[in-house]
Amino acid sequence: MGIAARNAGLTAVQATVTSLLINASAGQYVGFTLMAARAGLLEIALMESVANARYLLMSCALSQKLPPDTPLWQRMILGFDVTDEIFGVSISVEGKLDPFYTYGAMTASIPGWALGTFLGVVLGNALPVSLVSALGVGLYGMFMAVFIPAARKNRVVLGLVALSFLLSWLFSAIPAFAAISSGFQIILLTVVLSLGAAILFPVKEEDDAA
């Protein structure tokens, strides 16, 4: 993530502050990518909303785990750092969730996340250009590792991945689409493909009795 921030032109301090305020790998990476593409603030805000929409569902699920008398300010602190990892360890707690259990996880994850980004920027400035480029490609590999297993098991996901590659190429090849900024291209493809998939291939809820 630090190398992605460096490629976007951020300093080590700027990248570290960003990581302290945005503890979301996908959201942070999308932000850095759009910055590197010189996207506007509106484009970044829209794409961040799309990329982080799943945290609304995670927050709703966690709210059901909290004791009813949990104060609003404690709920707001929890909502600040609902990441995939924090959600995973918190939702797995048996019974009601003590907010301070999640606070402990946040205390370890937030500094660690920011430190990793800081080191990425600093080491990215010290490492050879060839190695930095290789690590940058490795970041794409990490994100591919997220959807490849699902694509192998589900033909719908596989088709959507292939379609996204094709449409992305068409947007860059067709002059009428090439005039659209890369930031809005990402937003359009994300919204259209995800909405189309949700309508045409809805996920069936499992029977509670199963």
GROMACS .gro file of C-alpha atoms in nm:
model
  210
    1MET     CA    1   0.000   0.000   0.000
    2GLY     CA    2   0.291   0.232   0.072
    3ILE     CA    3   0.429   0.179  -0.278
    4ALA     CA    4   0.087   0.256  -0.425
    5ALA     CA    5   0.085   0.579  -0.223
    6ARG     CA    6   0.434   0.661  -0.345
    7ASN     CA    7   0.327   0.606  -0.705
    8ALA     CA    8   0.040   0.847  -0.644
    9GLY     CA    9   0.288   1.115  -0.537
   10LEU     CA   10   0.221   1.112  -0.162
   11THR     CA   11   0.494   1.169   0.092
   12ALA     CA   12   0.556   0.926   0.377
   13VAL     CA   13   0.376   1.157   0.621
   14GLN     CA   14   0.075   1.204   0.392
   15ALA     CA   15   0.047   0.831   0.328
   16THR     CA   16   0.074   0.752   0.699
   17VAL     CA   17  -0.199   1.001   0.792
   18THR     CA   18  -0.417   0.853   0.517
   19SER     CA   19  -0.369   0.505   0.662
   20LEU     CA   20  -0.455   0.629   1.010
   21LEU     CA   21  -0.781   0.778   0.883
   22ILE     CA   22  -0.877   0.510   0.627
   23ASN     CA   23  -0.829   0.156   0.758
   24ALA     CA   24  -0.960  -0.016   0.447
   25SER     CA   25  -0.731  -0.189   0.201
   26ALA     CA   26  -0.964  -0.169  -0.099
   27GLY     CA   27  -1.074   0.186  -0.021
   28GLN     CA   28  -0.722   0.306   0.037
   29TYR     CA   29  -0.590   0.138  -0.276
   30VAL     CA   30  -0.875   0.279  -0.486
   31GLY     CA   31  -0.800   0.625  -0.348
   32PHE     CA   32  -0.430   0.602  -0.431
   33THR     CA   33  -0.505   0.465  -0.778
   34LEU     CA   34  -0.746   0.749  -0.857
   35MET     CA   35  -0.499   1.004  -0.723
   36ALA     CA   36  -0.233   0.863  -0.954
   37ALA     CA   37  -0.483   0.895  -1.241
   38ARG     CA   38  -0.540   1.260  -1.144
   39ALA     CA   39  -0.907   1.195  -1.075
   40GLY     CA   40  -1.123   1.468  -0.929
   41LEU     CA   41  -1.249   1.481  -0.571
   42LEU     CA   42  -1.602   1.386  -0.678
   43GLU     CA   43  -1.475   1.078  -0.861
   44ILE     CA   44  -1.271   0.971  -0.558
   45ALA     CA   45  -1.564   1.027  -0.321
   46LEU     CA   46  -1.803   0.826  -0.540
   47MET     CA   47  -1.564   0.537  -0.587
   48GLU     CA   48  -1.477   0.527  -0.217
   49SER     CA   49  -1.848   0.502  -0.140
   50VAL     CA   50  -1.882   0.207  -0.378
   51ALA     CA   51  -1.566   0.033  -0.260
   52ASN     CA   52  -1.658   0.065   0.108
   53ALA     CA   53  -2.032  -0.005   0.080
   54ARG     CA   54  -1.989  -0.351   0.231
   55TYR     CA   55  -1.889  -0.196   0.562
   56LEU     CA   56  -2.248  -0.078   0.603
   57LEU     CA   57  -2.355  -0.440   0.621
   58MET     CA   58  -2.070  -0.529   0.856
   59SER     CA   59  -2.162  -0.241   1.088
   60CYS     CA   60  -2.526  -0.350   1.093
   61ALA     CA   61  -2.420  -0.703   1.184
   62LEU     CA   62  -2.192  -0.581   1.463
   63SER     CA   63  -2.463  -0.357   1.604
   64GLN     CA   64  -2.670  -0.670   1.673
   65LYS     CA   65  -2.382  -0.813   1.877
   66LEU     CA   66  -2.354  -0.513   2.109
   67PRO     CA   67  -2.542  -0.491   2.438
   68PRO     CA   68  -2.853  -0.271   2.399
   69ASP     CA   69  -2.721  -0.019   2.652
   70THR     CA   70  -2.397   0.048   2.460
   71PRO     CA   71  -2.359   0.430   2.442
   72LEU     CA   72  -2.366   0.605   2.105
   73TRP     CA   73  -2.010   0.733   2.140
   74GLN     CA   74  -1.881   0.379   2.183
   75ARG     CA   75  -2.075   0.265   1.877
   76MET     CA   76  -1.923   0.552   1.678
   77ILE     CA   77  -1.571   0.451   1.779
   78LEU     CA   78  -1.641   0.095   1.669
   79GLY     CA   79  -1.783   0.220   1.340
   80PHE     CA   80  -1.464   0.410   1.265
   81ASP     CA   81  -1.257   0.094   1.229
   82VAL     CA   82  -1.490  -0.176   1.097
   83THR     CA   83  -1.240  -0.350   0.869
   84ASP     CA   84  -1.254  -0.705   0.734
   85GLU     CA   85  -1.012  -0.823   1.002
   86ILE     CA   86  -1.171  -0.635   1.292
   87PHE     CA   87  -1.514  -0.751   1.185
   88GLY     CA   88  -1.395  -1.111   1.163
   89VAL     CA   89  -1.255  -1.127   1.515
   90SER     CA   90  -1.545  -0.930   1.664
   91ILE     CA   91  -1.834  -1.116   1.503
   92SER     CA   92  -1.685  -1.451   1.605
   93VAL     CA   93  -1.717  -1.368   1.976
   94GLU     CA   94  -1.979  -1.587   2.141
   95GLY     CA   95  -2.269  -1.401   2.293
   96LYS     CA   96  -2.273  -1.024   2.326
   97LEU     CA   97  -1.967  -0.827   2.217
   98ASP     CA   98  -1.784  -0.617   2.474
   99PRO     CA   99  -1.681  -0.298   2.286
  100PHE     CA  100  -1.345  -0.298   2.463
  101TYR     CA  101  -1.262  -0.631   2.300
  102THR     CA  102  -1.283  -0.459   1.963
  103TYR     CA  103  -1.099  -0.155   2.098
  104GLY     CA  104  -0.808  -0.384   2.181
  105ALA     CA  105  -0.800  -0.518   1.826
  106MET     CA  106  -0.815  -0.164   1.692
  107THR     CA  107  -0.526  -0.057   1.914
  108ALA     CA  108  -0.305  -0.317   1.749
  109SER     CA  109  -0.430  -0.288   1.392
  110ILE     CA  110  -0.440   0.089   1.336
  111PRO     CA  111  -0.073   0.161   1.423
  112GLY     CA  112   0.038  -0.154   1.242
  113TRP     CA  113  -0.151  -0.057   0.929
  114ALA     CA  114  -0.009   0.296   0.930
  115LEU     CA  115   0.345   0.172   1.001
  116GLY     CA  116   0.327  -0.069   0.710
  117THR     CA  117   0.222   0.211   0.476
  118PHE     CA  118   0.499   0.437   0.608
  119LEU     CA  119   0.763   0.171   0.556
  120GLY     CA  120   0.631   0.104   0.208
  121VAL     CA  121   0.678   0.467   0.107
  122VAL     CA  122   1.021   0.497   0.269
  123LEU     CA  123   1.155   0.168   0.137
  124GLY     CA  124   1.001   0.242  -0.200
  125ASN     CA  125   1.226   0.547  -0.221
  126ALA     CA  126   1.533   0.344  -0.124
  127LEU     CA  127   1.477   0.025  -0.322
  128PRO     CA  128   1.582  -0.016  -0.688
  129VAL     CA  129   1.323   0.094  -0.944
  130SER     CA  130   1.299  -0.259  -1.084
  131LEU     CA  131   1.212  -0.401  -0.742
  132VAL     CA  132   0.958  -0.127  -0.673
  133SER     CA  133   0.791  -0.202  -1.006
  134ALA     CA  134   0.783  -0.571  -0.920
  135LEU     CA  135   0.625  -0.501  -0.582
  136GLY     CA  136   0.370  -0.276  -0.751
  137VAL     CA  137   0.269  -0.564  -0.977
  138GLY     CA  138   0.258  -0.787  -0.669
  139LEU     CA  139  -0.015  -0.564  -0.526
  140TYR     CA  140  -0.230  -0.636  -0.828
  141GLY     CA  141  -0.158  -1.003  -0.770
  142MET     CA  142  -0.289  -0.972  -0.414
  143PHE     CA  143  -0.618  -0.833  -0.539
  144MET     CA  144  -0.639  -1.101  -0.807
  145ALA     CA  145  -0.601  -1.358  -0.532
  146VAL     CA  146  -0.925  -1.223  -0.384
  147PHE     CA  147  -1.147  -1.299  -0.685
  148ILE     CA  148  -0.968  -1.587  -0.860
  149PRO     CA  149  -1.076  -1.855  -0.605
  150ALA     CA  150  -1.437  -1.736  -0.632
  151ALA     CA  151  -1.413  -1.728  -1.012
  152ARG     CA  152  -1.292  -2.088  -1.018
  153LYS     CA  153  -1.593  -2.203  -0.816
  154ASN     CA  154  -1.860  -1.983  -0.973
  155ARG     CA  155  -1.905  -1.940  -1.347
  156VAL     CA  156  -2.102  -1.620  -1.295
  157VAL     CA  157  -1.809  -1.460  -1.115
  158LEU     CA  158  -1.572  -1.589  -1.384
  159GLY     CA  159  -1.790  -1.438  -1.655
  160LEU     CA  160  -1.808  -1.104  -1.473
  161VAL     CA  161  -1.430  -1.094  -1.433
  162ALA     CA  162  -1.379  -1.166  -1.804
  163LEU     CA  163  -1.645  -0.909  -1.897
  164SER     CA  164  -1.483  -0.646  -1.676
  165PHE     CA  165  -1.148  -0.702  -1.850
  166LEU     CA  166  -1.313  -0.674  -2.193
  167LEU     CA  167  -1.511  -0.360  -2.109
  168SER     CA  168  -1.207  -0.198  -1.951
  169TRP     CA  169  -1.014  -0.257  -2.273
  170LEU     CA  170  -1.301  -0.124  -2.486
  171PHE     CA  171  -1.319   0.193  -2.278
  172SER     CA  172  -0.954   0.261  -2.355
  173ALA     CA  173  -0.975   0.159  -2.723
  174ILE     CA  174  -1.294   0.334  -2.835
  175PRO     CA  175  -1.238   0.711  -2.877
  176ALA     CA  176  -1.583   0.805  -2.746
  177PHE     CA  177  -1.518   0.617  -2.420
  178ALA     CA  178  -1.150   0.707  -2.400
  179ALA     CA  179  -1.253   1.068  -2.342
  180ILE     CA  180  -1.402   0.962  -2.008
  181SER     CA  181  -1.153   0.992  -1.724
  182SER     CA  182  -1.015   0.668  -1.585
  183GLY     CA  183  -1.171   0.746  -1.248
  184PHE     CA  184  -1.525   0.761  -1.388
  185GLN     CA  185  -1.453   0.457  -1.604
  186ILE     CA  186  -1.385   0.257  -1.289
  187ILE     CA  187  -1.701   0.390  -1.124
  188LEU     CA  188  -1.921   0.314  -1.425
  189LEU     CA  189  -1.788  -0.037  -1.472
  190THR     CA  190  -1.814  -0.117  -1.101
  191VAL     CA  191  -2.171   0.007  -1.064
  192VAL     CA  192  -2.303  -0.132  -1.394
  193LEU     CA  193  -2.148  -0.477  -1.358
  194SER     CA  194  -2.237  -0.521  -0.991
  195LEU     CA  195  -2.593  -0.397  -1.043
  196GLY     CA  196  -2.641  -0.614  -1.350
  197ALA     CA  197  -2.509  -0.921  -1.169
  198ALA     CA  198  -2.733  -0.855  -0.868
  199ILE     CA  199  -3.041  -0.835  -1.093
  200LEU     CA  200  -2.962  -1.123  -1.329
  201PHE     CA  201  -2.792  -1.357  -1.084
  202PRO     CA  202  -2.924  -1.286  -0.732
  203VAL     CA  203  -2.767  -1.484  -0.451
  204LYS     CA  204  -3.020  -1.724  -0.307
  205GLU     CA  205  -3.056  -1.718   0.070
  206GLU     CA  206  -2.989  -2.047   0.239
  207ASP     CA  207  -3.278  -2.216   0.414
  208ASP     CA  208  -3.251  -2.151   0.787
  209ALA     CA  209  -3.339  -2.512   0.850
  210ALA     CA  210  -3.049  -2.638   0.639
   0.00000   0.00000   0.00000
